[in-house]
Coordinates of N, CA and C and ligand atoms in Angstrom, one line a residue:
X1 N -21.0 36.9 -28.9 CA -21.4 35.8 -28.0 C -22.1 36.4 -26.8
X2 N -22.7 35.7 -26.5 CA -24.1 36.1 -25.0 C -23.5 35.4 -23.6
X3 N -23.2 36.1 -22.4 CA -23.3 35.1 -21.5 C -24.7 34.3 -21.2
X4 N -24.0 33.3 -21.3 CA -24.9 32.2 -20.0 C -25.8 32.5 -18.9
X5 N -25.0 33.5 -18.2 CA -25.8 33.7 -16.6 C -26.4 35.0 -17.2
X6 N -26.0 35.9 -17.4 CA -26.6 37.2 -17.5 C -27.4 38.0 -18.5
X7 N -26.8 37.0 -19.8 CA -27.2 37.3 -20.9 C -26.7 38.5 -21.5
X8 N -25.3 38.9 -21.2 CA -24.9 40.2 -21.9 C -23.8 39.7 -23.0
X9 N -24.1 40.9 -24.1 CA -23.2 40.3 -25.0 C -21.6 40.6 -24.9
X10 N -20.6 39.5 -25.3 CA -19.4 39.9 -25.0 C -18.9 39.3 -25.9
X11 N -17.9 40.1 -26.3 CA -16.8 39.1 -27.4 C -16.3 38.3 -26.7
X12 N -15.5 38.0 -25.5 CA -14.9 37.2 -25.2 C -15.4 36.3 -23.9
X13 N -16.2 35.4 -24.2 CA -16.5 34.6 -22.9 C -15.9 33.4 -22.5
X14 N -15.7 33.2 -21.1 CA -15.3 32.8 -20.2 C -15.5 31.4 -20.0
X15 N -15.1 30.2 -19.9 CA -15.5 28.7 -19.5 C -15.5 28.9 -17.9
X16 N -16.7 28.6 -17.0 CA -16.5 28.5 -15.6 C -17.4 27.0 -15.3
X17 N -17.3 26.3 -14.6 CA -18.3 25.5 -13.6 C -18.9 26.0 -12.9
X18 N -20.4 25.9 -13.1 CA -20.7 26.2 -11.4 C -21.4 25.3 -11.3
X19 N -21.7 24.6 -10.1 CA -22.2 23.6 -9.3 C -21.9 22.3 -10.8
X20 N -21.3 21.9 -10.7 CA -21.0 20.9 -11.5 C -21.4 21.1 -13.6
X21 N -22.1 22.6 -13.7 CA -22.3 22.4 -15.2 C -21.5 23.7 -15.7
X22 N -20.7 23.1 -16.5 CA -20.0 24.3 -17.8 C -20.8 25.6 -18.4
X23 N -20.4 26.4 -18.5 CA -21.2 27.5 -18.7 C -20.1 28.8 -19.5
X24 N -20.6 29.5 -20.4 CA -19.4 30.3 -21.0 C -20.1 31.7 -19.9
X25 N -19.6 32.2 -20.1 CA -20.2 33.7 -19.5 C -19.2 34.8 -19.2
X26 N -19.8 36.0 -19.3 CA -18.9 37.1 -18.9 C -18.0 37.6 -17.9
X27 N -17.4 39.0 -18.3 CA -15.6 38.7 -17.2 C -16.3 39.3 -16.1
X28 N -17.7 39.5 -15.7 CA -18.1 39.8 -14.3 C -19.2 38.8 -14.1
X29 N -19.2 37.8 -14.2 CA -19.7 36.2 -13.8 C -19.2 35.0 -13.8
X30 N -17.6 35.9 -13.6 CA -16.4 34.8 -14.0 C -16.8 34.5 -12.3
X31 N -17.1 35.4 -11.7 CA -16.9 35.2 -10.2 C -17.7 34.0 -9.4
X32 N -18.7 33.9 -10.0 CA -20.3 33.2 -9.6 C -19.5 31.8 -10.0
X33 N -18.2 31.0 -10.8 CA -17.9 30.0 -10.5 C -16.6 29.7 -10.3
X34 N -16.0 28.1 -10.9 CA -14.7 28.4 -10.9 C -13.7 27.6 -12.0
X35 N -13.1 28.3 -12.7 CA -12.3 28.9 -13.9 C -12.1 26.8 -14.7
X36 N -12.9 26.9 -15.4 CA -12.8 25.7 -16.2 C -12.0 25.7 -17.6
X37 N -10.3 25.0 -18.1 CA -9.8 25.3 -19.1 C -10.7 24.4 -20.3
X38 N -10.7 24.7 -21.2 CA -11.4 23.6 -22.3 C -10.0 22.5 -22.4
X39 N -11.0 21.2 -22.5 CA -10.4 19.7 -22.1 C -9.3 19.6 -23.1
X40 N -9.3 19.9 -24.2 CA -8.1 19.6 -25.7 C -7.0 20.5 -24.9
X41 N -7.5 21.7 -24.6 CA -5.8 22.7 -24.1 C -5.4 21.7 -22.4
X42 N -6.3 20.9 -21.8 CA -5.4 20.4 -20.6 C -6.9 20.1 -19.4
X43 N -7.1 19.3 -18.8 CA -7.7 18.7 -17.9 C -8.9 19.8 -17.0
X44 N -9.5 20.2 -17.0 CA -10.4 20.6 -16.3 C -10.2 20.5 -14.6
X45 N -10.1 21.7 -14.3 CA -9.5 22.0 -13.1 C -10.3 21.7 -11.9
X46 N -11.7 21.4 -12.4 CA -12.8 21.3 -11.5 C -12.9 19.5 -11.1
X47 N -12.5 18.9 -11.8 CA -12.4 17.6 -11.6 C -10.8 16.9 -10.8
X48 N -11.4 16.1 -9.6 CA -10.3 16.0 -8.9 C -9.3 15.3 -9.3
X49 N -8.0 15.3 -9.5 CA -6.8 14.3 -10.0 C -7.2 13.2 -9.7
X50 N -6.8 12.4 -10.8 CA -6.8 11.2 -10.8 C -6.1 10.1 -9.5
X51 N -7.0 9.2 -9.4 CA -6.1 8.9 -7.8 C -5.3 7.3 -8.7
X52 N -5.0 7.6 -9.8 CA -3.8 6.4 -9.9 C -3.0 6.6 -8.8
X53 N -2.2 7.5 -8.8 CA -0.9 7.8 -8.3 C -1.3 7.4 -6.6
X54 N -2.2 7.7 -6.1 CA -2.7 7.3 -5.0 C -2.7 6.2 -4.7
X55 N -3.4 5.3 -5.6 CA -2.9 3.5 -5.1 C -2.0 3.4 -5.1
X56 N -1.0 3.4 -5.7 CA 0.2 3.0 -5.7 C 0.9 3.4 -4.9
X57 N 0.5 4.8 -3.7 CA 0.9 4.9 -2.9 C 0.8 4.2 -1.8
X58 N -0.7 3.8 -1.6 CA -1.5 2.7 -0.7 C -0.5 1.6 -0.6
X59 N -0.7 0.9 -1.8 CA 0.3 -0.4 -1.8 C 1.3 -0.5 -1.2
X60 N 2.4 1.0 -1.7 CA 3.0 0.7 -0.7 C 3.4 0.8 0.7
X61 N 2.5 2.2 1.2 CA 2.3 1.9 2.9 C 1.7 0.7 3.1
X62 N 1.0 0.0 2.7 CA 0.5 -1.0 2.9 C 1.3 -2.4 2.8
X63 N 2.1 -2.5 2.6 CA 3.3 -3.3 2.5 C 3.2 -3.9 3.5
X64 N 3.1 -5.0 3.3 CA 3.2 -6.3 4.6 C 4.4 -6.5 4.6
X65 N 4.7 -6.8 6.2 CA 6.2 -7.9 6.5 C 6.0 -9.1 6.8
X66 N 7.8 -9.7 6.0 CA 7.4 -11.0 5.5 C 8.3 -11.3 6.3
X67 N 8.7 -12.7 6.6 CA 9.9 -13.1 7.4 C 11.5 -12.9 6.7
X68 N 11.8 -12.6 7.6 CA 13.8 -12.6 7.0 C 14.3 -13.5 6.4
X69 N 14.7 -13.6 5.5 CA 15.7 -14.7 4.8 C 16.5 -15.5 5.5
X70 N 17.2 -14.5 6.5 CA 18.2 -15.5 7.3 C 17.3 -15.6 9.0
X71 N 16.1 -16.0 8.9 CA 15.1 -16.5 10.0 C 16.2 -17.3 10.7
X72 N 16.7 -18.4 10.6 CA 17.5 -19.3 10.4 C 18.4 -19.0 11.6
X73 N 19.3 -18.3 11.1 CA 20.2 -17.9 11.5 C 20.3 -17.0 13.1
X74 N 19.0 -16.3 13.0 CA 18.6 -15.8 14.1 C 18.2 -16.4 15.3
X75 N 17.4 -17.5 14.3 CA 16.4 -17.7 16.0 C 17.8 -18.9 16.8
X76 N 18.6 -19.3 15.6 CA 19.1 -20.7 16.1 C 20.3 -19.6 17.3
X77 N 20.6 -18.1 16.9 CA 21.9 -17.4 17.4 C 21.1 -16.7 19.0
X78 N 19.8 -16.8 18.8 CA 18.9 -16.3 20.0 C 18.9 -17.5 20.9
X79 N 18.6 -18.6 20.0 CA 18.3 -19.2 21.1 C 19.5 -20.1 22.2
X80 N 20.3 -19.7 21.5 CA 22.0 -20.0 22.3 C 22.3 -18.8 23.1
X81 N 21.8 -17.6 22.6 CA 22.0 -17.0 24.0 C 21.4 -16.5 24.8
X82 N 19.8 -17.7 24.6 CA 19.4 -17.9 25.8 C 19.6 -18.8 26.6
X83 N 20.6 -19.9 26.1 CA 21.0 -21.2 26.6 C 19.8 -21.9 26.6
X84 N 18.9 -22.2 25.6 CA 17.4 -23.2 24.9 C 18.3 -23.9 24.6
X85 N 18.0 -25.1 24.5 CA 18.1 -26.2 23.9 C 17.0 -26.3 22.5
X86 N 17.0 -26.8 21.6 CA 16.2 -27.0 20.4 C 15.0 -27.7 21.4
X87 N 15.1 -28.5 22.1 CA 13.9 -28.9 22.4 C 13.0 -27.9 23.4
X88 N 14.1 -27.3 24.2 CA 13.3 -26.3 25.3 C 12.0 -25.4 23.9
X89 N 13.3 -24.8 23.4 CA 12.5 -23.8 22.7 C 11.0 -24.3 21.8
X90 N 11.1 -25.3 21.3 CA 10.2 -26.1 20.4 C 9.5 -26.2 21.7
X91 N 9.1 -26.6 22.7 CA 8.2 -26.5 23.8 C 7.6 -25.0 24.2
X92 N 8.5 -24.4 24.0 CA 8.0 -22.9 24.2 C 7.1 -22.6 23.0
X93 N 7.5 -22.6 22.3 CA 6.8 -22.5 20.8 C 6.0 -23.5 20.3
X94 N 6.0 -24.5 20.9 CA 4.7 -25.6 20.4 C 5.2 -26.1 19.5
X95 N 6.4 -26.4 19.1 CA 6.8 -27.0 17.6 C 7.6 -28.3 18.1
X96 N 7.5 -29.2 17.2 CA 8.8 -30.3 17.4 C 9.9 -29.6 17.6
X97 N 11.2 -30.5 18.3 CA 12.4 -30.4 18.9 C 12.9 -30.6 16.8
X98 N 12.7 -31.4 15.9 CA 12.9 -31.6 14.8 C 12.4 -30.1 13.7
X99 N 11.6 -30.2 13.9 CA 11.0 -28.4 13.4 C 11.7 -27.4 14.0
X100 N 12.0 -27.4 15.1 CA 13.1 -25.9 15.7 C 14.6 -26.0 14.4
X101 N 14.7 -27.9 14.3 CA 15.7 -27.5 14.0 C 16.0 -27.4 12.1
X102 N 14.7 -27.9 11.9 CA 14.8 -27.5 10.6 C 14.4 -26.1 10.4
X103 N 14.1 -24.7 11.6 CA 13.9 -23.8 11.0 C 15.1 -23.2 10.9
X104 N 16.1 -23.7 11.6 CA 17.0 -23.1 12.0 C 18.7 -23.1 10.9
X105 N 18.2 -23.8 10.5 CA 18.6 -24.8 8.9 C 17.8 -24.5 7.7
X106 N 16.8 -23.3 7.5 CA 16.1 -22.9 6.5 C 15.9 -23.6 6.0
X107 N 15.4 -25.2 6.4 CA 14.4 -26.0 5.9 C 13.1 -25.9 5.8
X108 N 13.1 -25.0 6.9 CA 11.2 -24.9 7.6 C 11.1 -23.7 7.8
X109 N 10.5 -22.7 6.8 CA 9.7 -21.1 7.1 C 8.8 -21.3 8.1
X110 N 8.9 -21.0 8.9 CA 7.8 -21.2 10.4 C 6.7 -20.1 9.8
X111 N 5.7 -20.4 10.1 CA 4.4 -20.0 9.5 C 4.3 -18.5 10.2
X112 N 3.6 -17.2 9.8 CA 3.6 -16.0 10.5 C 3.3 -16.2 12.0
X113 N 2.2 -16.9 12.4 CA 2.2 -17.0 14.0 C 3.1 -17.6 15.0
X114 N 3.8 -18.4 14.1 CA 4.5 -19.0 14.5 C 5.9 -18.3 14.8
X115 N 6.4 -17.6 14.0 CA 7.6 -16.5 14.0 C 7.3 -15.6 14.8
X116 N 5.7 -15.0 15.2 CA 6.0 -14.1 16.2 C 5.9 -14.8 17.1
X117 N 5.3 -15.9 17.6 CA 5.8 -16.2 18.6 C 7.1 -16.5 19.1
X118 N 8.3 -17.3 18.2 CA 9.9 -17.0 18.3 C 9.9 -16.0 18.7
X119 N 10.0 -14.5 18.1 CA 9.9 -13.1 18.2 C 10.0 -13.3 19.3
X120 N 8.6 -13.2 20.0 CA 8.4 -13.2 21.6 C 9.3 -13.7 22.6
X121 N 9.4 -15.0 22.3 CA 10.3 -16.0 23.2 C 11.4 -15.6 23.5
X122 N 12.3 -15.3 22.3 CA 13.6 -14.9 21.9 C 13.7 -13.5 22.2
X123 N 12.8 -12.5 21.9 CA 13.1 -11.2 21.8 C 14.1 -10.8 20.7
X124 N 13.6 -11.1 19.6 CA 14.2 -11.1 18.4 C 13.5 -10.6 17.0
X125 N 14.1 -10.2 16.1 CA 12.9 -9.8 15.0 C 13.3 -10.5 14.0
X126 N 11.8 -11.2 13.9 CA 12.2 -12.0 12.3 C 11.3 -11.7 11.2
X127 N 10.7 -10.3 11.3 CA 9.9 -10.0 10.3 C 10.8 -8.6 9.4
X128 N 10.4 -8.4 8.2 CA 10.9 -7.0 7.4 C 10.2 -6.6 6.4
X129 N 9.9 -5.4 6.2 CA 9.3 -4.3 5.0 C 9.6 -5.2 3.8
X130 N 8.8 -6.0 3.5 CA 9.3 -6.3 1.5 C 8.3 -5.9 0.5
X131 N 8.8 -4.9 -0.1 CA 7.5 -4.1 -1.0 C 7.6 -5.4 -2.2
X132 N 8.8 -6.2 -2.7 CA 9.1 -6.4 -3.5 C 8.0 -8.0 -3.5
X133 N 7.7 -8.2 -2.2 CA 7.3 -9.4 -2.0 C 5.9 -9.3 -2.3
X134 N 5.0 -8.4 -2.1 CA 3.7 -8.3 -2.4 C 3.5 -7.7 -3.5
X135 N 4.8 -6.6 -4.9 CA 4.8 -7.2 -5.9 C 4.3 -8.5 -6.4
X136 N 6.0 -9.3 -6.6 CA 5.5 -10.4 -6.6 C 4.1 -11.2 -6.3
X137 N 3.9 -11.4 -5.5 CA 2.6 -11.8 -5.1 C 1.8 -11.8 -6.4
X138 N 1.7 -10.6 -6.9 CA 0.3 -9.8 -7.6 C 0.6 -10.5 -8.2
X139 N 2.0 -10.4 -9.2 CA 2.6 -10.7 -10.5 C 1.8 -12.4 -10.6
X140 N 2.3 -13.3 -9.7 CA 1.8 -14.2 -9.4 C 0.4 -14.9 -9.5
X141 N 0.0 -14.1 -8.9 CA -1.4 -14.7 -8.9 C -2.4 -13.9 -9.3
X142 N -2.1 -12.8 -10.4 CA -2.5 -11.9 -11.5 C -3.9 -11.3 -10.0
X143 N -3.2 -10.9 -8.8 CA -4.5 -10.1 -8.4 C -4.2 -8.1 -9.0
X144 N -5.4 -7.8 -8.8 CA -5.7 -6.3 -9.5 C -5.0 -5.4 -7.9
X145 N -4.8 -4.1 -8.0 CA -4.3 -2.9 -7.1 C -6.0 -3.1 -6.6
X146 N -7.2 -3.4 -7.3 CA -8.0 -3.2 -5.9 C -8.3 -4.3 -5.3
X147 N -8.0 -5.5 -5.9 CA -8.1 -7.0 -4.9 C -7.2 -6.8 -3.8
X148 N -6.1 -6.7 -4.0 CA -5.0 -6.3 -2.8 C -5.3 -5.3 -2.6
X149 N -6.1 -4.1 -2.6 CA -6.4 -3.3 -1.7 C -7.5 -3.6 -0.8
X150 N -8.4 -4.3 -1.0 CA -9.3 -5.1 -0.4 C -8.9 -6.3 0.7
X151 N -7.8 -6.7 0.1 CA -7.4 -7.6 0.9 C -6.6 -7.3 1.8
X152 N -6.1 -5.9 2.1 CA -5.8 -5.3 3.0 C -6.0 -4.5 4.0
X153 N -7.7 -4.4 3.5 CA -8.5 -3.6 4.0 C -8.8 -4.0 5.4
Ligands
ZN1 ZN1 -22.5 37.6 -17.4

């Protein structure tokens, strides 16, 4: 067999890359690139890993928070000890004196702006990490790892 780059004969030549093209060549032109295994024995070393594993990392730093389950329970335990009345607070927050108290009764998911504003008023947190929630989501509404990555762009 002949290298590639130099043209000398060798029994045993070498698979390397250089600047992006395969080339066999000899054990002193192994240097000029860098060391390519043939693709059947295992992935070619010159090509960067695959970034599956990377989205899926994305997704879930990217993990939105969703409101707390027991919302409810909080804002109605804040706002007693702030001594609010359901109607004070629903003035503070712009909502019906009826809507304070259906959120507080987990009748009524108060919409994201709306909860941080509670948040604020109250000094309370009604948001949390749900990976499981933007799961769902996808499962739901069959979006792709790059639609929701986009959509969280
Ligand atoms: Zn050579």
């Amino acid at each position: 067999m002949r290298c590639e780059l130099c043209g000398r004969e060798e029994s045993r030549l070498q698979r390397i890359m250089i600047e992006g093209t395969e080339m066999m060549v000899c054990s002193s032109c192994v240097v000029y690139g860098k060391p390519v295994t043939v693709p059947k024995k295992g992935k070619p070393l010159s090509i960067s890993p695959s970034k599956n594993k990377d989205y899926s990392k994305d997704i879930f730093e990217k993990m939105k928070k969703e409101i707390v389950p027991d919302y409810g329970t909080r804002i109605k335990k804040a706002r007693e000890e702030h001594g609010f009345s359901r109607q004070e607070l629903g003035a503070l927050i712009g909502e019906r004196t009826t809507a304070v108290a259906k959120m507080e009764n987990h009748e009524l998911r108060p919409s994201d702006e709306k909860a941080k504003k509670i948040e604020k008023v109250l000094g309370i947190t009604l948001f949390q990490d749900v990976k499981q929630a933007i799961l769902k989501k996808r499962d739901v509404t069959g979006l792709t790892i790059g639609d929701l990555l986009k959509k969280n762009e």
